[in-house]
mmCIF file of C-alpha atoms in Angstrom:
data_model
loop_
_atom_site.group_PDB
_atom_site.id
_atom_site.type_symbol
_atom_site.label_atom_id
_atom_site.label_comp_id
_atom_site.label_asym_id
_atom_site.label_seq_id
_atom_site.Cartn_x
_atom_site.Cartn_y
_atom_site.Cartn_z
ATOM 1 C CA MET E 13 14.689 -0.998 -16.091
ATOM 2 C CA VAL E 14 12.930 -4.198 -16.983
ATOM 3 C CA LEU E 15 13.564 -7.525 -15.290
ATOM 4 C CA MET E 16 11.931 -10.889 -15.847
ATOM 5 C CA GLY E 17 9.238 -11.560 -13.263
ATOM 6 C CA ILE E 18 9.110 -7.958 -12.036
ATOM 7 C CA SER E 19 6.350 -5.656 -13.223
ATOM 8 C CA PRO E 20 7.580 -2.611 -15.144
ATOM 9 C CA VAL E 21 5.621 -0.383 -12.697
ATOM 10 C CA ILE E 22 8.172 -1.321 -10.008
ATOM 11 C CA SER E 23 10.914 1.319 -10.205
ATOM 12 C CA PRO E 24 14.466 0.675 -8.969
ATOM 13 C CA ASP E 25 13.775 2.807 -5.860
ATOM 14 C CA LEU E 26 10.558 0.937 -5.101
ATOM 15 C CA LEU E 27 12.246 -2.434 -5.641
ATOM 16 C CA ASP E 28 14.973 -1.374 -3.200
ATOM 17 C CA ALA E 29 12.386 -0.375 -0.585
ATOM 18 C CA LEU E 30 10.440 -3.626 -0.987
ATOM 19 C CA TYR E 31 13.649 -5.637 -0.666
ATOM 20 C CA ARG E 32 14.719 -3.823 2.507
ATOM 21 C CA MET E 33 11.339 -4.139 4.252
ATOM 22 C CA GLY E 34 11.096 -6.811 6.927
ATOM 23 C CA HIS E 35 8.047 -8.879 7.766
ATOM 24 C CA GLY E 36 5.566 -6.740 9.659
ATOM 25 C CA ASP E 37 6.842 -3.527 8.031
ATOM 26 C CA GLU E 38 4.205 -1.373 6.381
ATOM 27 C CA ILE E 39 4.196 0.496 3.090
ATOM 28 C CA VAL E 40 1.774 3.305 2.292
ATOM 29 C CA LEU E 41 0.514 3.613 -1.272
ATOM 30 C CA ALA E 42 -0.578 7.231 -1.172
ATOM 31 C CA ASP E 43 -2.834 9.173 -3.469
ATOM 32 C CA ALA E 44 -1.592 12.337 -5.146
ATOM 33 C CA HIS E 45 -3.086 14.518 -2.380
ATOM 34 C CA PHE E 46 -1.435 12.738 0.569
ATOM 35 C CA PRO E 47 1.132 14.742 2.606
ATOM 36 C CA GLY E 48 3.776 12.043 2.125
ATOM 37 C CA GLU E 49 6.811 14.312 2.304
ATOM 38 C CA SER E 50 5.799 15.526 5.774
ATOM 39 C CA MET E 51 5.428 12.028 7.262
ATOM 40 C CA GLY E 52 9.115 11.889 8.151
ATOM 41 C CA VAL E 53 9.719 8.539 6.454
ATOM 42 C CA ARG E 54 11.320 7.450 3.203
ATOM 43 C CA VAL E 55 9.347 8.591 0.147
ATOM 44 C CA VAL E 56 9.379 6.768 -3.179
ATOM 45 C CA ARG E 57 7.903 8.543 -6.195
ATOM 46 C CA ALA E 58 5.530 6.669 -8.501
ATOM 47 C CA ASP E 59 4.017 9.706 -10.201
ATOM 48 C CA GLY E 60 1.538 8.931 -12.938
ATOM 49 C CA LEU E 61 0.835 5.399 -11.722
ATOM 50 C CA LYS E 62 -2.494 4.338 -10.260
ATOM 51 C CA ILE E 63 -2.625 2.309 -7.078
ATOM 52 C CA PRO E 64 -4.237 -0.838 -8.579
ATOM 53 C CA GLN E 65 -1.260 -1.153 -10.972
ATOM 54 C CA LEU E 66 1.151 -0.878 -8.067
ATOM 55 C CA LEU E 67 -0.821 -3.330 -5.917
ATOM 56 C CA GLU E 68 -0.539 -5.953 -8.639
ATOM 57 C CA GLY E 69 3.193 -5.376 -9.100
ATOM 58 C CA ILE E 70 4.043 -5.231 -5.385
ATOM 59 C CA LEU E 71 1.964 -8.229 -4.337
ATOM 60 C CA GLU E 72 3.741 -10.402 -6.903
ATOM 61 C CA LEU E 73 6.889 -9.786 -4.835
ATOM 62 C CA PHE E 74 5.771 -10.272 -1.236
ATOM 63 C CA PRO E 75 2.877 -11.808 0.688
ATOM 64 C CA LEU E 76 0.584 -9.931 3.025
ATOM 65 C CA ASP E 77 1.054 -10.574 6.750
ATOM 66 C CA GLU E 78 -0.980 -13.636 7.761
ATOM 67 C CA TYR E 79 -0.406 -13.131 11.488
ATOM 68 C CA VAL E 80 -2.490 -9.980 11.950
ATOM 69 C CA GLU E 81 -6.245 -9.483 11.857
ATOM 70 C CA ASN E 82 -6.033 -7.466 8.638
ATOM 71 C CA PRO E 83 -2.841 -6.554 6.746
ATOM 72 C CA LEU E 84 -4.689 -3.896 4.719
ATOM 73 C CA SER E 85 -5.837 -0.476 5.952
ATOM 74 C CA MET E 86 -7.455 2.490 4.254
ATOM 75 C CA MET E 87 -8.404 5.950 5.432
ATOM 76 C CA ASP E 88 -12.027 6.305 6.514
ATOM 77 C CA ALA E 89 -14.187 9.190 5.346
ATOM 78 C CA VAL E 90 -14.378 12.210 7.616
ATOM 79 C CA LYS E 91 -17.736 13.097 9.156
ATOM 80 C CA GLY E 92 -20.137 14.349 6.491
ATOM 81 C CA ASP E 93 -18.144 12.813 3.638
ATOM 82 C CA THR E 94 -18.701 9.537 1.804
ATOM 83 C CA LEU E 95 -16.510 6.805 0.396
ATOM 84 C CA ASP E 96 -16.692 5.693 -3.221
ATOM 85 C CA PRO E 97 -17.065 1.887 -3.098
ATOM 86 C CA ALA E 98 -15.552 1.645 -6.595
ATOM 87 C CA VAL E 99 -12.157 2.617 -5.128
ATOM 88 C CA THR E 100 -12.105 -0.311 -2.702
ATOM 89 C CA GLU E 101 -13.505 -2.616 -5.384
ATOM 90 C CA SER E 102 -10.714 -1.736 -7.833
ATOM 91 C CA TYR E 103 -8.051 -2.187 -5.153
ATOM 92 C CA MET E 104 -9.476 -5.512 -4.025
ATOM 93 C CA ALA E 105 -9.662 -6.781 -7.612
ATOM 94 C CA ALA E 106 -5.916 -6.092 -7.923
ATOM 95 C CA ILE E 107 -5.125 -7.561 -4.478
ATOM 96 C CA LYS E 108 -7.157 -10.731 -5.036
ATOM 97 C CA LYS E 109 -5.105 -11.624 -8.111
ATOM 98 C CA SER E 110 -2.325 -12.714 -5.746
ATOM 99 C CA ASN E 111 -4.256 -12.924 -2.451
ATOM 100 C CA PRO E 112 -7.666 -14.465 -3.245
ATOM 101 C CA LYS E 113 -8.623 -14.763 0.453
ATOM 102 C CA ALA E 114 -7.821 -11.131 1.335
ATOM 103 C CA LEU E 115 -10.446 -9.270 3.356
ATOM 104 C CA ASP E 116 -11.537 -5.726 2.563
ATOM 105 C CA PRO E 117 -9.206 -3.200 4.204
ATOM 106 C CA ALA E 118 -9.811 -2.046 7.756
ATOM 107 C CA ARG E 119 -10.889 1.599 7.852
ATOM 108 C CA ILE E 120 -8.853 4.031 9.952
ATOM 109 C CA GLU E 121 -9.836 7.541 11.009
ATOM 110 C CA ARG E 122 -7.929 10.211 9.051
ATOM 111 C CA PHE E 123 -5.540 11.444 11.753
ATOM 112 C CA GLN E 124 -4.943 7.924 13.071
ATOM 113 C CA PHE E 125 -4.058 6.956 9.483
ATOM 114 C CA TYR E 126 -1.456 9.733 9.429
ATOM 115 C CA GLU E 127 0.055 8.415 12.688
ATOM 116 C CA VAL E 128 0.294 4.893 11.260
ATOM 117 C CA ALA E 129 1.860 6.310 8.072
ATOM 118 C CA LYS E 130 4.540 8.089 10.132
ATOM 119 C CA LYS E 131 5.670 4.650 11.379
ATOM 120 C CA ALA E 132 5.614 2.983 7.956
ATOM 121 C CA TYR E 133 8.781 1.828 6.245
ATOM 122 C CA CYS E 134 8.020 4.148 3.351
ATOM 123 C CA VAL E 135 5.361 6.146 1.552
ATOM 124 C CA VAL E 136 4.907 5.648 -2.183
ATOM 125 C CA MET E 137 3.517 8.829 -3.738
ATOM 126 C CA THR E 138 1.384 7.832 -6.723
ATOM 127 C CA GLY E 139 -0.663 9.547 -9.387
ATOM 128 C CA GLU E 140 -3.859 8.175 -7.860
ATOM 129 C CA THR E 141 -6.584 10.835 -7.738
ATOM 130 C CA ALA E 142 -9.383 8.829 -6.113
ATOM 131 C CA LYS E 143 -10.663 10.445 -2.925
ATOM 132 C CA TYR E 144 -9.612 8.410 0.140
ATOM 133 C CA GLY E 145 -7.385 6.387 -2.171
ATOM 134 C CA ASN E 146 -4.581 5.721 0.342
ATOM 135 C CA ILE E 147 -3.877 2.144 1.380
ATOM 136 C CA ILE E 148 -1.386 0.568 3.790
ATOM 137 C CA LEU E 149 0.021 -2.931 3.228
ATOM 138 C CA LYS E 150 1.699 -4.975 5.961
ATOM 139 C CA LYS E 151 4.393 -7.249 4.565
ATOM 140 C CA GLY E 152 4.318 -10.908 5.517
ATOM 141 C CA VAL E 153 7.038 -13.515 5.735
ATOM 142 C CA VAL E 154 8.459 -14.295 2.309
ATOM 143 C CA PRO E 155 8.767 -18.072 1.912
ATOM 144 C CA ILE E 156 12.247 -19.281 1.013
ATOM 145 C CA LYS E 157 12.378 -22.045 -1.570
ATOM 146 C CA GLN E 158 14.916 -24.709 -0.609
#
């Protein structure tokens, strides 16, 4: 499916989920290792796609929540592990194309991240293989043009 103004990385199922989300709802863009199917929420498959591609496509369709401290969250490294700053940098480059003032994502402890994901509107399972590559977006209010 290809529509004008909608990135071809946005599948019909993902478009449906984005449309049905309300402001303040969260969507998890999960790496290929994430236990998305066991979160108990709607799962949308985006196999083979990397998260920066999806960030660009999704954030053309809705704004991030401006009424919270940070509408972006990522899983923090577990004790003894390290984060690859290139992952955050690539995500932020994609995010800043539509949200130039966006702050780096808040970091959430692994099991707390899972609890937040269980309350998300949906989990998008991607082909992302970057370690700690999961990110949560909080949808803002979509302006209506009169």
